[in-house]
Coordinates of C-alpha atoms in Angstrom, one line a residue:
Chain A
M10 CA 83.8 5.0 -113.6
G11 CA 84.9 5.1 -117.3
Q12 CA 82.9 2.0 -118.0
R13 CA 79.9 3.4 -116.4
N14 CA 80.1 6.6 -118.5
T15 CA 80.3 4.7 -121.8
Y16 CA 77.4 2.5 -120.8
D17 CA 75.3 5.7 -120.0
K18 CA 76.5 7.5 -123.1
R19 CA 75.8 4.6 -125.4
N20 CA 72.2 4.3 -124.1
R21 CA 71.5 8.0 -124.0
G22 CA 68.5 7.7 -126.3
L23 CA 66.9 5.2 -124.0
W24 CA 67.4 7.4 -120.9
I25 CA 66.0 10.4 -122.7
G26 CA 63.0 8.3 -123.8
L27 CA 62.4 7.0 -120.3
A28 CA 62.5 10.5 -118.8
A29 CA 60.5 12.2 -121.6
P30 CA 56.9 11.6 -120.5
G31 CA 57.5 12.8 -117.0
A32 CA 59.7 15.7 -118.3
I33 CA 57.0 16.8 -120.7
W34 CA 54.3 16.6 -118.0
L35 CA 56.5 18.7 -115.7
L36 CA 57.2 21.3 -118.4
V37 CA 53.6 21.6 -119.6
L38 CA 51.9 21.4 -116.2
F39 CA 54.4 22.8 -113.8
V40 CA 56.7 25.2 -115.6
A41 CA 54.3 26.6 -118.2
P42 CA 51.5 27.3 -115.7
F43 CA 53.7 29.9 -114.0
Y44 CA 54.4 31.6 -117.3
V45 CA 50.7 31.8 -117.8
M46 CA 50.5 33.3 -114.3
L47 CA 53.0 35.9 -115.3
S48 CA 51.1 36.7 -118.5
V49 CA 47.8 37.1 -116.6
A50 CA 49.6 39.3 -114.0
G51 CA 51.1 41.4 -116.7
G52 CA 48.0 41.4 -118.8
G53 CA 44.8 43.5 -118.7
V54 CA 41.1 43.2 -118.2
N55 CA 38.3 43.2 -120.8
E56 CA 36.4 46.3 -119.6
F57 CA 33.1 45.0 -120.9
F58 CA 33.1 41.4 -119.8
Q59 CA 35.5 41.9 -116.8
T60 CA 37.4 38.8 -118.1
V61 CA 41.2 38.4 -118.1
V62 CA 43.2 39.3 -121.2
P63 CA 46.6 37.6 -120.8
V64 CA 49.5 39.2 -122.6
W65 CA 51.9 36.5 -123.8
N66 CA 54.8 38.8 -124.9
P67 CA 56.9 39.9 -121.9
L68 CA 57.8 43.1 -123.7
H69 CA 54.1 44.2 -123.5
W70 CA 53.5 43.4 -119.9
S71 CA 51.9 46.2 -118.0
S72 CA 52.3 47.1 -114.4
F73 CA 48.6 47.9 -113.9
N74 CA 47.8 44.8 -111.8
F75 CA 51.1 45.2 -109.8
S76 CA 50.3 48.8 -108.8
A77 CA 46.7 47.9 -108.0
V78 CA 47.9 45.1 -105.6
W79 CA 50.6 47.4 -104.1
H80 CA 47.9 49.9 -103.4
D81 CA 45.8 47.2 -101.7
I82 CA 48.8 46.2 -99.5
V83 CA 50.0 49.6 -98.3
G84 CA 47.5 52.3 -99.5
T85 CA 44.6 53.7 -97.5
G86 CA 41.9 51.1 -97.0
A87 CA 44.4 48.4 -97.7
Y88 CA 42.7 45.0 -97.2
I89 CA 45.6 42.7 -98.1
G90 CA 48.1 43.9 -95.5
P91 CA 46.3 42.4 -92.5
P92 CA 45.8 38.9 -93.9
A93 CA 49.5 38.9 -95.0
L94 CA 50.7 39.9 -91.6
R95 CA 48.4 37.4 -90.0
T96 CA 49.8 34.6 -92.2
L97 CA 53.3 35.4 -91.0
V98 CA 52.3 35.5 -87.3
Y99 CA 50.1 32.3 -87.5
T100 CA 52.8 30.4 -89.4
A101 CA 55.5 31.4 -87.0
I102 CA 53.6 30.6 -83.9
A103 CA 52.3 27.3 -85.3
T104 CA 55.8 26.2 -86.4
V105 CA 57.3 27.0 -83.1
I106 CA 54.6 25.0 -81.2
S107 CA 54.9 22.2 -83.7
L108 CA 58.7 22.0 -83.2
A109 CA 58.3 22.1 -79.4
V110 CA 56.0 19.1 -79.5
A111 CA 57.5 17.2 -82.4
Y112 CA 61.1 17.2 -81.2
P113 CA 60.6 15.4 -77.9
V114 CA 58.2 12.9 -79.5
A115 CA 60.6 12.1 -82.4
Y116 CA 63.6 12.0 -80.0
F117 CA 61.8 9.6 -77.6
V118 CA 60.7 7.2 -80.4
S119 CA 64.0 7.2 -82.1
R120 CA 66.1 6.7 -79.0
Y121 CA 64.1 5.1 -76.3
A122 CA 61.2 3.2 -77.9
G123 CA 63.2 0.0 -78.1
E124 CA 61.1 -3.0 -78.9
R125 CA 58.0 -0.8 -79.1
K126 CA 59.3 1.3 -81.9
G127 CA 57.0 -0.4 -84.5
L128 CA 54.0 0.4 -82.4
F129 CA 55.0 4.0 -81.9
L130 CA 55.7 4.4 -85.6
V131 CA 52.2 3.1 -86.5
L132 CA 50.7 5.6 -84.1
L133 CA 52.8 8.5 -85.4
I134 CA 52.1 7.6 -89.0
A135 CA 48.4 7.0 -88.5
P136 CA 47.4 10.7 -88.8
F137 CA 49.3 10.8 -92.1
W138 CA 46.8 8.3 -93.5
V139 CA 43.7 10.1 -92.2
S140 CA 42.3 12.7 -94.6
Y141 CA 43.0 16.3 -93.6
M142 CA 39.3 17.1 -94.0
M143 CA 38.4 14.3 -91.6
R144 CA 40.9 15.5 -89.0
M145 CA 39.4 19.0 -89.2
L146 CA 35.8 17.7 -89.1
A147 CA 36.7 15.8 -86.0
W148 CA 37.7 19.0 -84.3
I149 CA 34.7 20.9 -85.5
D150 CA 32.6 18.2 -83.8
L151 CA 34.5 18.5 -80.6
L152 CA 34.7 22.3 -80.5
Q153 CA 31.1 23.2 -81.4
Q154 CA 28.9 24.8 -78.8
G155 CA 27.5 21.9 -76.8
G156 CA 30.4 19.8 -78.0
F157 CA 32.7 17.6 -75.9
F158 CA 35.4 20.2 -75.4
N159 CA 33.0 22.7 -73.8
S160 CA 31.4 20.0 -71.8
A161 CA 34.8 18.9 -70.5
L162 CA 35.6 22.5 -69.6
S163 CA 32.4 23.0 -67.6
F164 CA 33.0 19.6 -65.9
F165 CA 36.3 21.1 -64.5
G166 CA 34.4 24.2 -63.5
L167 CA 35.6 26.4 -66.3
P168 CA 33.3 28.5 -68.5
G169 CA 32.0 26.0 -71.0
N170 CA 30.1 28.1 -73.4
T171 CA 32.9 29.5 -75.5
D172 CA 32.3 29.7 -79.2
W173 CA 35.6 28.2 -80.2
L174 CA 34.6 28.2 -83.9
G175 CA 33.5 31.8 -84.0
G176 CA 36.7 33.4 -85.2
K177 CA 39.3 32.7 -82.6
S178 CA 43.0 32.9 -83.7
V179 CA 44.0 30.3 -81.1
T180 CA 41.7 27.8 -82.7
V181 CA 43.1 28.4 -86.1
I182 CA 46.7 28.2 -84.9
L183 CA 46.2 25.0 -83.0
G184 CA 44.3 23.7 -86.1
L185 CA 47.4 24.4 -88.2
V186 CA 49.6 22.7 -85.7
Y187 CA 47.3 19.7 -85.6
G188 CA 47.1 19.6 -89.4
Y189 CA 50.8 19.7 -90.3
I190 CA 52.7 18.4 -87.2
P191 CA 52.8 14.7 -88.5
Y192 CA 55.1 15.7 -91.3
L193 CA 57.5 17.5 -88.9
I194 CA 57.6 14.5 -86.6
L195 CA 58.3 12.1 -89.4
V196 CA 61.2 14.2 -90.8
L197 CA 62.7 14.6 -87.4
Y198 CA 62.3 10.9 -86.6
A199 CA 63.9 9.8 -89.9
F200 CA 66.9 12.0 -89.1
L201 CA 67.3 11.4 -85.4
D202 CA 67.1 7.6 -86.0
R203 CA 70.2 7.8 -88.2
I204 CA 72.4 9.7 -85.7
D205 CA 75.3 7.5 -84.8
Q206 CA 74.7 6.5 -81.2
R207 CA 78.5 6.2 -80.6
L208 CA 78.8 9.9 -80.9
L209 CA 76.4 10.4 -78.0
E210 CA 78.1 7.6 -76.0
A211 CA 81.4 9.2 -76.6
A212 CA 80.1 12.6 -75.3
R213 CA 78.9 10.9 -72.1
D214 CA 82.1 9.0 -71.7
L215 CA 84.0 12.2 -72.0
G216 CA 82.1 13.6 -69.1
L217 CA 79.2 15.6 -70.5
S218 CA 76.0 15.6 -68.6
K219 CA 72.8 14.3 -70.2
W220 CA 71.6 17.8 -70.9
R221 CA 75.0 19.0 -72.2
T222 CA 75.1 15.9 -74.5
F223 CA 71.7 16.8 -75.8
W224 CA 72.3 20.5 -76.3
S225 CA 75.9 20.3 -77.6
V226 CA 75.8 17.1 -79.6
T227 CA 72.2 15.9 -80.5
V228 CA 70.7 19.3 -81.3
P229 CA 73.6 20.6 -83.5
L230 CA 73.7 17.3 -85.3
S231 CA 70.0 17.5 -86.0
K232 CA 70.0 21.1 -87.2
P233 CA 69.6 20.1 -90.9
A234 CA 66.5 18.1 -89.9
I235 CA 65.1 20.9 -87.8
V236 CA 65.5 23.3 -90.7
A237 CA 64.1 20.9 -93.3
G238 CA 61.2 19.9 -91.1
C239 CA 60.2 23.4 -90.2
F240 CA 60.2 24.3 -93.9
I241 CA 58.2 21.2 -94.8
T242 CA 55.7 22.3 -92.1
A243 CA 55.7 26.1 -92.6
L244 CA 55.5 26.2 -96.4
P245 CA 52.0 24.5 -96.7
M246 CA 50.8 26.6 -93.7
V247 CA 51.6 29.8 -95.6
G248 CA 49.5 28.6 -98.5
D249 CA 46.7 27.3 -96.3
Y250 CA 43.3 28.9 -96.8
F251 CA 41.0 26.1 -95.7
T252 CA 41.9 25.4 -92.1
N253 CA 40.9 28.9 -91.0
Q254 CA 37.7 28.7 -93.1
L255 CA 36.8 25.4 -91.5
L256 CA 37.7 26.4 -87.9
S257 CA 36.6 30.0 -87.9
G258 CA 35.3 31.4 -91.2
A259 CA 35.5 34.9 -89.8
P260 CA 37.1 37.8 -91.7
G261 CA 39.3 38.4 -88.6
T262 CA 41.3 35.1 -89.2
T263 CA 41.8 35.2 -93.0
M264 CA 45.2 34.5 -94.4
I265 CA 47.0 35.4 -97.6
G266 CA 45.6 32.2 -99.3
N267 CA 42.1 33.5 -98.8
A268 CA 43.0 36.8 -100.3
I269 CA 44.4 35.1 -103.4
E270 CA 41.4 32.8 -103.7
G271 CA 39.0 35.7 -103.3
Q272 CA 40.7 37.8 -105.9
L273 CA 40.9 35.0 -108.4
S274 CA 37.2 34.3 -108.2
S275 CA 35.9 37.9 -108.3
P276 CA 35.3 39.3 -111.8
G277 CA 38.0 41.7 -113.1
Q278 CA 40.3 40.9 -110.2
T279 CA 41.9 37.7 -111.6
G280 CA 45.0 39.5 -112.7
Q281 CA 45.5 40.9 -109.2
G282 CA 45.1 37.4 -107.8
A283 CA 47.9 36.3 -110.1
V284 CA 50.1 39.2 -108.9
L285 CA 49.5 38.3 -105.3
A286 CA 50.3 34.6 -106.0
L287 CA 53.5 35.6 -107.7
M288 CA 54.5 37.9 -104.9
L289 CA 54.0 35.0 -102.4
L290 CA 56.0 32.7 -104.7
V291 CA 58.9 35.2 -104.9
I292 CA 59.0 35.5 -101.1
L293 CA 58.8 31.7 -100.6
L294 CA 61.5 31.1 -103.2
I295 CA 64.1 31.9 -100.6
P296 CA 63.1 29.1 -98.2
M297 CA 62.3 26.8 -101.1
V298 CA 65.7 27.2 -102.7
Y299 CA 67.4 26.7 -99.3
Y300 CA 65.5 23.5 -98.9
V301 CA 66.2 22.2 -102.4
I302 CA 70.0 23.0 -102.0
S303 CA 70.2 21.3 -98.6
T304 CA 68.4 18.2 -99.7
A305 CA 70.5 18.0 -102.9
R306 CA 73.6 18.2 -100.7
A307 CA 72.3 15.5 -98.4
S308 CA 71.5 13.2 -101.3
R309 CA 75.0 13.8 -102.8
E310 CA 76.5 12.7 -99.5
M311 CA 74.3 9.7 -99.4
A312 CA 75.3 8.6 -103.0
Chain B
M202 CA 68.7 1.3 -88.9
A203 CA 68.7 -2.2 -87.5
S204 CA 71.8 -1.7 -85.4
T205 CA 70.6 1.6 -83.9
A206 CA 67.3 0.1 -82.9
E207 CA 69.1 -2.6 -81.0
S208 CA 71.6 -0.4 -79.3
V209 CA 69.0 1.8 -77.8
S210 CA 66.6 -0.9 -76.7
S211 CA 66.8 -0.8 -72.9
P212 CA 66.1 -4.5 -72.2
A213 CA 69.3 -5.5 -74.0
R214 CA 71.3 -3.4 -71.6
P215 CA 72.8 -4.9 -68.5
E216 CA 71.8 -3.2 -65.3
P217 CA 74.3 -0.4 -64.6
P218 CA 76.6 -0.8 -61.6
A219 CA 75.6 1.3 -58.7
S220 CA 78.7 3.5 -58.9
Q221 CA 77.5 5.1 -62.1
D222 CA 74.5 6.5 -60.2
G223 CA 76.3 9.6 -59.1
P224 CA 75.9 13.2 -59.8
R225 CA 75.3 12.3 -63.4
G226 CA 72.3 10.1 -62.7
N227 CA 71.5 6.7 -64.2
P228 CA 72.0 7.0 -67.9
W229 CA 69.7 4.1 -68.7
R230 CA 66.8 5.4 -66.6
R231 CA 63.5 5.3 -68.5
P232 CA 62.7 8.9 -69.7
W233 CA 59.2 9.1 -68.2
G234 CA 58.8 12.8 -69.2
L235 CA 59.5 12.2 -72.8
E236 CA 57.3 9.1 -72.9
G237 CA 54.5 11.1 -71.3
I238 CA 54.7 13.8 -73.9
T239 CA 54.7 11.2 -76.6
W240 CA 51.6 9.5 -75.3
L241 CA 49.8 12.8 -74.8
Y242 CA 50.6 13.8 -78.4
I243 CA 49.4 10.4 -79.7
L244 CA 46.1 10.7 -77.7
W245 CA 45.6 14.3 -79.0
S246 CA 46.2 13.2 -82.6
I247 CA 44.0 10.1 -82.6
V248 CA 41.2 10.4 -80.1
P249 CA 39.3 13.2 -82.0
I250 CA 39.3 11.0 -85.1
G251 CA 38.0 8.1 -83.1
I252 CA 35.2 10.2 -81.8
A253 CA 34.3 11.4 -85.3
V254 CA 34.2 7.8 -86.5
L255 CA 32.0 6.9 -83.5
F256 CA 29.5 9.6 -84.3
S257 CA 29.1 8.5 -87.9
F258 CA 27.2 5.6 -86.3
N259 CA 25.0 7.9 -84.2
K260 CA 21.3 7.2 -84.4
G261 CA 20.4 10.9 -84.1
A262 CA 21.6 13.9 -86.1
S263 CA 23.9 15.2 -83.4
Q264 CA 27.6 15.1 -83.5
A265 CA 27.9 15.7 -79.8
T266 CA 25.3 13.6 -78.0
W267 CA 25.3 9.8 -78.4
Q268 CA 21.8 8.5 -79.2
G269 CA 22.4 4.9 -79.9
F270 CA 24.1 2.8 -82.7
S271 CA 22.8 2.9 -86.2
T272 CA 24.1 2.6 -89.8
K273 CA 21.4 4.9 -91.1
W274 CA 24.0 7.6 -92.3
Y275 CA 25.7 5.0 -94.4
V276 CA 22.8 3.0 -95.9
G277 CA 19.5 3.4 -94.0
D278 CA 18.4 7.0 -94.5
Q279 CA 16.6 7.5 -97.8
V280 CA 17.6 11.2 -98.1
T281 CA 21.0 11.9 -96.6
S282 CA 22.8 8.6 -96.3
V283 CA 25.9 8.1 -98.3
L284 CA 24.2 5.3 -100.3
H285 CA 21.1 7.2 -101.2
N286 CA 22.2 10.9 -101.5
P287 CA 23.4 11.4 -105.0
S288 CA 26.0 14.0 -104.2
L289 CA 27.6 12.0 -101.4
H290 CA 27.5 8.9 -103.6
H291 CA 29.1 10.7 -106.5
A292 CA 31.8 12.1 -104.3
V293 CA 32.9 8.5 -103.3
V294 CA 33.0 7.4 -106.9
Q295 CA 34.8 10.5 -108.1
T296 CA 37.5 10.1 -105.3
L297 CA 38.1 6.5 -106.4
I298 CA 38.3 7.4 -110.1
L299 CA 40.8 10.2 -109.4
G300 CA 42.9 8.0 -107.2
T301 CA 43.0 5.1 -109.7
V302 CA 43.6 7.1 -112.8
T303 CA 46.2 9.4 -111.2
T304 CA 48.1 6.5 -109.8
L305 CA 48.1 4.6 -113.2
I306 CA 49.5 7.6 -115.0
C307 CA 51.8 9.1 -112.3
V308 CA 53.7 6.0 -111.2
P309 CA 54.9 4.8 -114.7
I310 CA 56.0 8.2 -115.9
G311 CA 57.5 9.0 -112.5
V312 CA 59.5 5.7 -112.5
G313 CA 60.7 6.4 -116.1
F314 CA 61.6 9.9 -115.1
A315 CA 63.7 8.6 -112.1
I316 CA 65.6 6.1 -114.1
G317 CA 66.2 8.4 -117.1
I318 CA 67.3 11.4 -115.0
D319 CA 69.6 9.2 -112.9
R320 CA 71.5 8.0 -116.0
W321 CA 71.2 10.9 -118.5
R322 CA 73.4 13.3 -116.6
T323 CA 73.5 16.6 -118.5
R324 CA 72.5 20.1 -117.6
T325 CA 69.0 19.5 -119.0
S326 CA 68.4 16.5 -116.8
Q327 CA 69.7 18.4 -113.8
G328 CA 67.3 21.3 -114.6
L329 CA 64.4 18.8 -114.9
N330 CA 65.4 17.2 -111.6
L331 CA 65.4 20.7 -110.0
A332 CA 61.9 21.4 -111.4
M333 CA 60.7 18.1 -109.9
I334 CA 62.1 18.9 -106.5
F335 CA 60.5 22.4 -106.6
S336 CA 57.2 20.7 -107.4
F337 CA 57.6 18.8 -104.2
V338 CA 58.1 21.9 -101.9
I339 CA 55.9 24.5 -103.6
P340 CA 52.8 25.3 -101.6
E341 CA 49.9 23.5 -103.2
L342 CA 47.8 26.6 -103.5
L343 CA 50.3 28.3 -105.8
L344 CA 50.5 25.4 -108.1
A345 CA 46.7 25.0 -108.1
V346 CA 46.2 28.7 -109.0
A347 CA 48.8 28.4 -111.8
L348 CA 47.1 25.3 -113.1
F349 CA 43.7 27.0 -113.0
L350 CA 45.0 29.9 -115.0
L351 CA 46.7 27.5 -117.5
V352 CA 43.6 25.5 -118.2
T353 CA 41.3 28.5 -118.3
Q354 CA 43.5 30.9 -120.3
A355 CA 45.9 28.8 -122.4
L356 CA 45.3 25.1 -122.7
T357 CA 41.5 25.4 -122.8
F358 CA 41.2 21.9 -124.4
I359 CA 41.9 20.5 -120.9
S360 CA 38.4 21.2 -119.4
L361 CA 37.8 21.9 -115.8
G362 CA 36.6 18.8 -114.0
T363 CA 38.1 15.3 -114.2
P364 CA 40.7 16.0 -117.0
A365 CA 42.1 19.0 -115.3
E366 CA 42.0 17.4 -111.9
V367 CA 43.9 14.3 -113.1
A368 CA 46.5 16.5 -115.0
G369 CA 47.1 18.5 -111.9
L370 CA 47.2 15.6 -109.5
V371 CA 49.7 13.8 -111.6
V372 CA 52.1 16.7 -111.7
W373 CA 51.6 17.4 -107.9
N374 CA 52.4 13.7 -107.1
L375 CA 55.1 13.0 -109.6
S376 CA 57.8 13.7 -107.1
W377 CA 56.8 10.6 -105.0
P378 CA 57.8 8.0 -107.5
A379 CA 60.6 10.2 -108.8
I380 CA 62.3 10.7 -105.4
I381 CA 61.6 7.2 -103.9
V382 CA 62.6 5.3 -106.9
R383 CA 65.7 7.4 -107.4
A384 CA 66.8 6.8 -103.8
R385 CA 66.4 3.0 -104.3
L386 CA 68.4 3.3 -107.6
V387 CA 71.2 4.8 -105.7
S388 CA 71.1 2.2 -103.0
I389 CA 71.1 -0.9 -105.3
G390 CA 73.9 0.5 -107.4
R391 CA 74.9 -0.5 -110.9
S392 CA 76.5 -3.9 -110.6
Y393 CA 73.5 -6.1 -111.2
E394 CA 72.5 -4.2 -114.3
E395 CA 76.1 -4.3 -115.6
A396 CA 76.4 -8.0 -114.9
A397 CA 73.2 -8.6 -116.9
A398 CA 74.6 -6.5 -119.8
D399 CA 78.0 -8.5 -119.6
L400 CA 76.1 -11.7 -119.7
G401 CA 74.4 -10.7 -122.9
A402 CA 71.1 -9.0 -121.9
S403 CA 70.0 -6.3 -124.2
R404 CA 69.6 -2.8 -122.7
M405 CA 65.9 -3.1 -122.5
G406 CA 66.2 -6.6 -121.2
A407 CA 68.5 -5.6 -118.4
I408 CA 66.0 -2.9 -117.4
R409 CA 63.0 -5.1 -117.6
R410 CA 64.3 -8.3 -116.1
V411 CA 66.8 -7.0 -113.6
L412 CA 66.3 -3.4 -112.7
I413 CA 62.5 -3.2 -112.5
P414 CA 62.2 -6.3 -110.2
L415 CA 64.8 -4.7 -107.9
L416 CA 62.9 -1.4 -108.0
M417 CA 59.6 -3.1 -107.4
P418 CA 59.3 -2.3 -103.6
A419 CA 60.0 1.3 -104.3
I420 CA 57.6 1.5 -107.2
F421 CA 55.0 -0.2 -105.0
A422 CA 55.6 2.1 -102.1
S423 CA 55.3 5.2 -104.3
A424 CA 52.1 3.9 -105.9
V425 CA 50.6 3.5 -102.4
L426 CA 51.6 7.1 -101.5
V427 CA 50.3 8.5 -104.8
F428 CA 46.9 6.9 -104.3
A429 CA 46.6 7.9 -100.7
S430 CA 47.7 11.5 -101.3
T431 CA 45.3 11.8 -104.3
V432 CA 42.4 10.5 -102.3
D433 CA 43.3 13.0 -99.5
D434 CA 43.9 15.9 -101.9
F435 CA 41.9 19.0 -101.5
V436 CA 43.5 22.2 -102.9
I437 CA 44.2 21.1 -106.5
V438 CA 40.8 19.3 -106.9
E439 CA 38.9 22.2 -105.4
Q440 CA 40.5 24.7 -107.8
L441 CA 40.1 22.4 -110.8
S442 CA 36.7 20.8 -110.3
S443 CA 33.7 22.2 -112.1
T444 CA 30.2 20.9 -111.4
G445 CA 29.1 18.9 -108.4
N446 CA 29.7 15.6 -110.1
T447 CA 33.4 16.2 -110.3
Q448 CA 33.8 17.1 -106.6
P449 CA 35.5 14.3 -104.7
M450 CA 34.9 13.6 -101.0
S451 CA 37.3 16.1 -99.6
V452 CA 35.7 19.0 -101.5
L453 CA 32.2 17.9 -100.5
I454 CA 33.1 17.7 -96.9
Y455 CA 34.7 21.2 -97.0
S456 CA 31.8 22.8 -98.7
N457 CA 29.2 21.2 -96.4
V458 CA 30.8 21.6 -93.0
H459 CA 29.1 25.0 -92.4
G460 CA 25.5 24.5 -93.5
G461 CA 24.4 22.2 -96.3
L462 CA 24.5 18.5 -95.7
S463 CA 25.9 18.7 -92.2
G464 CA 25.4 16.1 -89.5
P465 CA 26.6 12.5 -89.2
A466 CA 26.3 11.8 -93.0
L467 CA 29.5 13.9 -93.4
N468 CA 31.2 11.8 -90.6
A469 CA 30.1 8.7 -92.5
L470 CA 31.6 10.1 -95.7
A471 CA 34.9 10.9 -93.9
T472 CA 34.9 7.5 -92.3
I473 CA 34.6 5.9 -95.7
L474 CA 37.6 8.0 -96.9
L475 CA 39.5 6.9 -93.8
V476 CA 38.8 3.2 -94.4
I477 CA 39.9 3.5 -98.0
S478 CA 43.2 5.2 -96.9
L479 CA 43.8 2.7 -94.1
A480 CA 43.1 -0.3 -96.4
V481 CA 45.6 1.0 -98.9
A482 CA 48.2 1.6 -96.2
L483 CA 47.7 -2.0 -94.8
I484 CA 47.9 -3.6 -98.3
G485 CA 51.0 -1.5 -98.9
F486 CA 52.6 -2.5 -95.7
I487 CA 52.0 -6.2 -96.1
A488 CA 53.0 -6.2 -99.8
Y489 CA 56.1 -4.2 -99.1
R490 CA 57.2 -6.6 -96.3
W491 CA 56.6 -9.5 -98.7
M492 CA 58.6 -7.9 -101.5
T493 CA 61.6 -7.1 -99.3
R494 CA 61.6 -10.3 -97.3
G495 CA 65.1 -11.4 -96.4
E496 CA 66.5 -8.0 -97.3
R497 CA 66.9 -6.4 -93.9
K498 CA 66.5 -7.4 -90.3
N499 CA 64.2 -4.7 -89.3
G500 CA 61.6 -5.4 -92.0
S501 CA 58.5 -4.0 -90.2
T502 CA 60.0 -0.6 -89.3
E503 CA 61.5 -0.3 -92.8
A504 CA 58.2 -1.2 -94.5
L505 CA 56.4 1.3 -92.3
T506 CA 58.7 4.2 -93.0
S507 CA 58.8 3.4 -96.7
I508 CA 55.1 3.5 -97.3
A509 CA 54.9 6.7 -95.3
G510 CA 57.6 8.2 -97.7
I511 CA 60.4 8.7 -95.1

């Protein structure tokens, strides 16, 4: 240990030099942008050109944009409240569905796939390599009126003329599940695969039934993976603004991401878009910090 | 990983004695229900993509009725084929440019960052590491909006279009090499490098001739991931692109799905995107296996999970 420290200390200049390009890139293009966001949010608007006037000094930040956004969320004629609520509902339902599908799949492949594990892994990883746009385009083809999905429905005697792409929440939610579930499966698989099988065998030997073993040994053991996997799936869903545009496009299915994008691109409202993005960031900091702490703990145990 | 795979594979198990089949049931019975769910999921995830690829070869303009095989949406049609339509054509080129340039910048600085942070253990390095992990979990839209405000309000010398797209894609993907290479650093330990130093290698020499070759599989796997995720990226490039010429394939597909250049030409574009990604994945898989040959028993599974970033 002592030797290692002197080696590291003697070469400190080298380590700093190696880390510097990445560190500068992170500071300039990851940390600084959020300060700009704050400055725009706390800044004003040029009345004549309707352009943003960022204020760089935190002491001079105004609350103008904040109160405007607050009014849009809770005031009369508030138009940000509904998409915000919808984001919460869509993300929650889509995450629960994803977990209900992903857990059995990951559990099966990690425990029972045996010699076919490689084949199953290829099939599970495949969607990860297919562009998100392609995967959505595929469903747009299938769900359009006169598309295969409606034909299949009428083949089974069900009404086959539903306009699935015309603003249905169910389409958007299933689209979100379809889009993000591969990440959840891979996270769960990677963890379940590492569970010590001897623990499960011990539980069985001590007389637990298959179900009891699953519920009182496997599930509690995999709790960190469930939490991490749900965050990894839910965080991008919260910031999603394109799945609903592609699969519905109707105002009745907009999410908070659409509100942010819309504000940013309309003249004079950029500051309010920045406020909205900041609010979302502050809310998401809680799950993000939790995720970062739990992965840091896991990697410390690994080291 | 190798030992778990073997201990669960059912063929290796002897048939259980009949007495174990009691109220608890046969523990080695094949779980048909779970297997059924798995196959249904796989069909649901892959069949739609297969149909979309199929319709890129449709003779007619429909995405729902098969009218015979043709490659007109790739090369034949003089107006809307990928080869002849300038915006479709540009999108392919722009995607490849972004993928290549981003990978060439992101991987070296990410690898340097991983090694440097792992050795230079101070509060500053811990803070930088924390920033890197946050860049991995933050929703892409928030980063894209912040980057848009940065390049339009502060660093205006980075113009919207290719420069801003590359700058944003590099920071968004930096965590791949940083996390993967760091994990490999932890698993190979310090003994090789210290032995090289004891035998008289200079500090740069020890890194270049001992550490980098040992890290090569991880570096390669992260390069594959950075390229694939850049090619697939939508949010950052959509916010930071400017004119049509700087729109890569993903943005073009998005903006044309409802109206515009719809029809099988979009499927053809998406299929090209798919082929690029799958080719990179295949090259990555083969090269990763070759680089780690003799390291572990379960080489294929290990290579598969590595190039998928798990």
